[in-house]
mmCIF file of C-alpha atoms in Angstrom:
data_model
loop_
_atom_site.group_PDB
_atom_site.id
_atom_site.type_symbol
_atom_site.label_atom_id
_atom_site.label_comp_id
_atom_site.label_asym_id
_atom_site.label_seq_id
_atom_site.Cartn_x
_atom_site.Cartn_y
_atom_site.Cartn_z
ATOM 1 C CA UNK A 20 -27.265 125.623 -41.597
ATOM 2 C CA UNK A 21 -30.460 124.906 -40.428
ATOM 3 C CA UNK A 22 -32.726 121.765 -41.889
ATOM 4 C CA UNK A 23 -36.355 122.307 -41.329
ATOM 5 C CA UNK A 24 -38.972 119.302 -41.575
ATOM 6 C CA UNK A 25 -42.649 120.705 -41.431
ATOM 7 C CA UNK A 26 -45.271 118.115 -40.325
ATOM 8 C CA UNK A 27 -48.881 119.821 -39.717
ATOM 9 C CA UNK A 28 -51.917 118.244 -38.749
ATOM 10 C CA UNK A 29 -52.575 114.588 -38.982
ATOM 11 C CA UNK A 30 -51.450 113.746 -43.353
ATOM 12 C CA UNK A 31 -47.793 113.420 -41.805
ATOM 13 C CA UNK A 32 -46.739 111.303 -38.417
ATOM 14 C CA UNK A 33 -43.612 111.325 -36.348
ATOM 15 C CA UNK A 34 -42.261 108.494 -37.766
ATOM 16 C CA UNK A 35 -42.075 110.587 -41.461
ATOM 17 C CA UNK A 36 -40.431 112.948 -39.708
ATOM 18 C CA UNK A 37 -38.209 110.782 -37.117
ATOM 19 C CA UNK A 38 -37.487 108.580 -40.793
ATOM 20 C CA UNK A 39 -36.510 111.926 -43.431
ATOM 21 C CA UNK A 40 -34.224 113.369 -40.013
ATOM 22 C CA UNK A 41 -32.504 110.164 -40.119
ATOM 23 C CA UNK A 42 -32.142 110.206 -44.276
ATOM 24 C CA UNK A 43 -30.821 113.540 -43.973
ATOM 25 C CA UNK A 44 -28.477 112.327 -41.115
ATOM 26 C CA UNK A 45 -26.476 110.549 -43.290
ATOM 27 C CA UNK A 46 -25.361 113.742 -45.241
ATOM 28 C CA UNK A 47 -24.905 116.268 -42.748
ATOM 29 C CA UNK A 48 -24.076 116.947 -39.396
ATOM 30 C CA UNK A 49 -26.196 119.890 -38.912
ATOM 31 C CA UNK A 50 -29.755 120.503 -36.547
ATOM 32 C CA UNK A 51 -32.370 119.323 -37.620
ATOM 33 C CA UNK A 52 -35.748 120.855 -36.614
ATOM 34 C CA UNK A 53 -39.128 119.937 -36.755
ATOM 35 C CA UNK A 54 -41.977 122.498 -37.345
ATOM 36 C CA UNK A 55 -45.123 121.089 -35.859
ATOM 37 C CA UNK A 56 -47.789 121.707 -33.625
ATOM 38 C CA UNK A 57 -47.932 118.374 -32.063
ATOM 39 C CA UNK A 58 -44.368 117.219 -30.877
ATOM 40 C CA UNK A 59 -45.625 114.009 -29.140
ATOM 41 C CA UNK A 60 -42.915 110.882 -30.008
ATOM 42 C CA UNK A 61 -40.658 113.540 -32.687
ATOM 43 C CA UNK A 62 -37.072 112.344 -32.021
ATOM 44 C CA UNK A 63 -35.356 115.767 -32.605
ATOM 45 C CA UNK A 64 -35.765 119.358 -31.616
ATOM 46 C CA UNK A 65 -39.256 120.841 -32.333
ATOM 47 C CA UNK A 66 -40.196 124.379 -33.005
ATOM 48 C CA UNK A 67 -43.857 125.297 -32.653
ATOM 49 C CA UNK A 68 -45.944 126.359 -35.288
ATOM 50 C CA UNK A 69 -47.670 129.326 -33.781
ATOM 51 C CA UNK A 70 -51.448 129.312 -33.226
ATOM 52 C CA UNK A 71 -52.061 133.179 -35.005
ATOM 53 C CA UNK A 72 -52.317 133.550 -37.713
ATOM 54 C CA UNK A 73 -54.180 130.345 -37.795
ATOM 55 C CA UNK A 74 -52.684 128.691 -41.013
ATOM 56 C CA UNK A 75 -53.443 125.151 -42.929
ATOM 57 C CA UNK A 76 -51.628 122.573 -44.863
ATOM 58 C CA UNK A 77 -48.440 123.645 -47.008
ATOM 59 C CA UNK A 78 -49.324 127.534 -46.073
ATOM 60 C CA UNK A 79 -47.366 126.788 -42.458
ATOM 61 C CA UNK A 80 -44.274 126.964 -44.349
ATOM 62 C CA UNK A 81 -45.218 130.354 -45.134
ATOM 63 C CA UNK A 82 -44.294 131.363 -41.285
ATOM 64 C CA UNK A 83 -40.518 130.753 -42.301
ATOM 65 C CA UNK A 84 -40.359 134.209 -43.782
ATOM 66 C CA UNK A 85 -42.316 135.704 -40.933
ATOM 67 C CA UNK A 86 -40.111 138.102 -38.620
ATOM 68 C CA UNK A 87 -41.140 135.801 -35.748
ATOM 69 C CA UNK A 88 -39.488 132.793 -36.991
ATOM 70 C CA UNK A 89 -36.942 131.208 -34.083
ATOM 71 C CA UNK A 90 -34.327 130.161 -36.167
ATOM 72 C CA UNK A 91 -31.280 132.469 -37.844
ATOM 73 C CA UNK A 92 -29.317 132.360 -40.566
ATOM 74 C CA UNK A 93 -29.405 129.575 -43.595
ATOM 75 C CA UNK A 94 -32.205 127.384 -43.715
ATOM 76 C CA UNK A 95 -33.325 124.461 -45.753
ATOM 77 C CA UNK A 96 -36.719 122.951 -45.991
ATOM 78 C CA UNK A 97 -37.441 119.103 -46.930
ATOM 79 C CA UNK A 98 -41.084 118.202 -47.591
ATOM 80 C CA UNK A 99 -41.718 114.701 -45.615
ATOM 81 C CA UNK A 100 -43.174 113.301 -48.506
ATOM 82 C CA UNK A 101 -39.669 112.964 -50.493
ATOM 83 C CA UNK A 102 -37.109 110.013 -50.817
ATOM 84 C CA UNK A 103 -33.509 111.416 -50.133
ATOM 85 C CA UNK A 104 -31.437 108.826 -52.113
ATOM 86 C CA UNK A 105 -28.148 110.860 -52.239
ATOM 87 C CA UNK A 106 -26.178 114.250 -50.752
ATOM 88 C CA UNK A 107 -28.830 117.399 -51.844
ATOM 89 C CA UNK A 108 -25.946 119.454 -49.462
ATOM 90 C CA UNK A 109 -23.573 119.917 -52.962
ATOM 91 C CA UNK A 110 -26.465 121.636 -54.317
ATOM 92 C CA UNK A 111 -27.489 123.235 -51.489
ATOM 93 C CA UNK A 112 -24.176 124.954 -50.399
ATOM 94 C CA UNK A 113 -23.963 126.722 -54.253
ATOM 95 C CA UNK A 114 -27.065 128.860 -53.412
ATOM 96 C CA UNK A 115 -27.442 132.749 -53.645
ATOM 97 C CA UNK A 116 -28.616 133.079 -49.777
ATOM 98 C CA UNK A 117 -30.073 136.402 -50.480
ATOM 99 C CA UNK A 118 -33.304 134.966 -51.990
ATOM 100 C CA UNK A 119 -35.640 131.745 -51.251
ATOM 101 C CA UNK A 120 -34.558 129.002 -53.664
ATOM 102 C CA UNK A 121 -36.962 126.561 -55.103
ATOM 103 C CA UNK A 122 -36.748 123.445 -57.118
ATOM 104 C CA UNK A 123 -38.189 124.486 -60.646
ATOM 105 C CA UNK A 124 -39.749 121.894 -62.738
ATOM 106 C CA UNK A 125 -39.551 122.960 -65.840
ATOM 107 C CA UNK A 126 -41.409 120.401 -67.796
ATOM 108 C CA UNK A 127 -44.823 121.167 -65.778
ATOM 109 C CA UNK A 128 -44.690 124.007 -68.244
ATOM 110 C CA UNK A 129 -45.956 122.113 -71.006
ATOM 111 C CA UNK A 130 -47.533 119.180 -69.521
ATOM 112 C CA UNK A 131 -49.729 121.109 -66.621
ATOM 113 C CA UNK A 132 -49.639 124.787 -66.830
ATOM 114 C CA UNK A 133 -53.295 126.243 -67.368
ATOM 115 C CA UNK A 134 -53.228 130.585 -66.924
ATOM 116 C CA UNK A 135 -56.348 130.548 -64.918
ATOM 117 C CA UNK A 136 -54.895 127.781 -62.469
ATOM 118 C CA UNK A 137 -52.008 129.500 -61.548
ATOM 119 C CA UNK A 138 -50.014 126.815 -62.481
ATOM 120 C CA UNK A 139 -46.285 126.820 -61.442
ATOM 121 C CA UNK A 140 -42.617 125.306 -62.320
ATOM 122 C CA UNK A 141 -41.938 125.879 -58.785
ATOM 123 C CA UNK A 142 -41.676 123.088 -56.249
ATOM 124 C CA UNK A 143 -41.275 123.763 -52.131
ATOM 125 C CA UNK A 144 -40.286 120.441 -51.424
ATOM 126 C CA UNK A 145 -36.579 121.901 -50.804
ATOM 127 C CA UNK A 146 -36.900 125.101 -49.732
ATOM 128 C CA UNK A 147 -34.037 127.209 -48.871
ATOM 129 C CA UNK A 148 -33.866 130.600 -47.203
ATOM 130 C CA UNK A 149 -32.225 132.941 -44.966
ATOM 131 C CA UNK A 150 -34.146 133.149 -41.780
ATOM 132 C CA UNK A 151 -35.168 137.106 -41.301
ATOM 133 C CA UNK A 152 -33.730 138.449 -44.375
ATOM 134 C CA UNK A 153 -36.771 138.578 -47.228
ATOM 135 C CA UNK A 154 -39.552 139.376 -44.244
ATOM 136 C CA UNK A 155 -41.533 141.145 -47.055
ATOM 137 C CA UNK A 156 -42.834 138.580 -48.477
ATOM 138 C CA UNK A 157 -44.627 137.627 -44.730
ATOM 139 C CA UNK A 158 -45.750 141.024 -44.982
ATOM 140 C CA UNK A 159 -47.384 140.696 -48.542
ATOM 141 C CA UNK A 160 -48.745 137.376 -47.803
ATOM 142 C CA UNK A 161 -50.184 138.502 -44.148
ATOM 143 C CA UNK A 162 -51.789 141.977 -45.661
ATOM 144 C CA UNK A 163 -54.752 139.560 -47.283
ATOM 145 C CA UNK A 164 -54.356 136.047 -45.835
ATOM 146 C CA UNK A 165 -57.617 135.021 -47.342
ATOM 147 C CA UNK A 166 -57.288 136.627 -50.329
ATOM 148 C CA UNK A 167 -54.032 134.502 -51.442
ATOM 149 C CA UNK A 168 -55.193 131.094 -49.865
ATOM 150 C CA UNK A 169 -58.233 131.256 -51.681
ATOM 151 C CA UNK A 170 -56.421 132.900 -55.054
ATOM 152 C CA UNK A 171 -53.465 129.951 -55.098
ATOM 153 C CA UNK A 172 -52.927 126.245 -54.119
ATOM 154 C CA UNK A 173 -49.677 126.296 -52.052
ATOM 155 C CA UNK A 174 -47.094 128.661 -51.494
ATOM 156 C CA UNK A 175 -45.175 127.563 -54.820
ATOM 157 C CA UNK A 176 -47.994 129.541 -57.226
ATOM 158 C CA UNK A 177 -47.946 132.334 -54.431
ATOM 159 C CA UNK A 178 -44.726 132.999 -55.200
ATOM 160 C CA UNK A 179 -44.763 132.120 -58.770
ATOM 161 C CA UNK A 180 -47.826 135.038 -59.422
ATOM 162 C CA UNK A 181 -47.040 137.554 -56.831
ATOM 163 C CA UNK A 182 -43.863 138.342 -58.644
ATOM 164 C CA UNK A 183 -41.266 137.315 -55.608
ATOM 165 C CA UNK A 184 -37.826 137.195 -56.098
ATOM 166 C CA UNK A 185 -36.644 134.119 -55.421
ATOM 167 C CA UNK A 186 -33.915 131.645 -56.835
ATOM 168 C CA UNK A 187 -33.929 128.029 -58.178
ATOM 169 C CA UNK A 188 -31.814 125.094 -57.319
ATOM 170 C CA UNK A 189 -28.922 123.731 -59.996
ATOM 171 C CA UNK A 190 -31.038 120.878 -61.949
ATOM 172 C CA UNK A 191 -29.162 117.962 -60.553
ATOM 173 C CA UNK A 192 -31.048 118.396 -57.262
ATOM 174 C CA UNK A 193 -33.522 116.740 -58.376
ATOM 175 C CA UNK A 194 -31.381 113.681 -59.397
ATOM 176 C CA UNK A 195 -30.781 113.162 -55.270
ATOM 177 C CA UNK A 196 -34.464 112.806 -54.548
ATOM 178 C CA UNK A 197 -37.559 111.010 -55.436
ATOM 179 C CA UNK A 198 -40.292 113.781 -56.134
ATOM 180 C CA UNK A 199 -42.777 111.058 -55.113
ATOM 181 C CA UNK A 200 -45.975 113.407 -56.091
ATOM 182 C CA UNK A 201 -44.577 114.428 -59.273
ATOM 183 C CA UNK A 202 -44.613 110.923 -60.572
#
């Protein structure tokens, strides 16, 4: 398995990312990556994110799906901005590999969701995948770029509205993190 970290622009530094490698360290014994486009003072391997198509924020992590992506087989995304306070690999390991799996957050439902926001239960901050199997959904997203960063805030309510097939995590994932921007 491969764990992704994706730190873009300057919101994130390389200690996050040098810190949540370490966290994660302490459950597996798998690489670690970091997705960036400035590598300067990252402790672990880096994979650049590539210049075209020129992407922003949280949309980086749609280049995971893209055909181009230099990693194979499973993959797992952590957000940097999440506490790993116990072993997320239990969870992890149960997946359906055929389809991205999210975190769902079920209780945004009634606390957030507004139609006309495209709200979403779905949460990216682990993010797992199979590296080159569901390229469609690069192809949907990179047929109108524009179109769906304007349309939805993050690739969560992309996949939400656009109808992708994807999978969600067993609940108790979220009891081995700290969703700090949930709170």
């Amino acid at each position: 398995m491969n764990i992704v970290l994706l730190k873009h622009g300057i919101k994130y530094t390389s200690d996050d990312v040098n810190k949540q490698a370490k966290s994660l360290k302490k459950f597996t014994n798998d690489d670690i990556f970091c997705f960036t486009e400035d590598p300067k003072d990252v402790i672990i391997d880096c994979i650049p994110i590539p210049r075209k198509p020129k992407l922003v924020r949280w949309w980086n992590k749609m280049h995971l799906f893209s055909n181009n992506f230099p990693l194979n087989g499973k993959c797992v995304l952590f957000d940097l901005d999440i506490l790993i306070e116990q072993n997320p690999f239990e969870y992890i390991e149960k997946i359906d590999w055929k389809y991205p799996t999210f975190i769902r957050r079920k209780f945004k439902m009634d606390k957030f969701f507004r139609k006309h926001s495209y709200d979403t239960e779905l949460n990216s901050s682990i993010l797992a995948w199979t590296s080159h199997q569901n390229t469609y959904i690069w192809d949907i997203f990179t047929k109108n770029i524009d179109y769906h960063t304007r349309k939805y805030k993050g690739i969560d309510r992309f996949f939400w509205h656009e109808n992708i097939e994807w999978r969600q995590f067993d609940h108790g994932i979220s009891d081995t993190i700290d969703l700090q921007k949930d709170n």
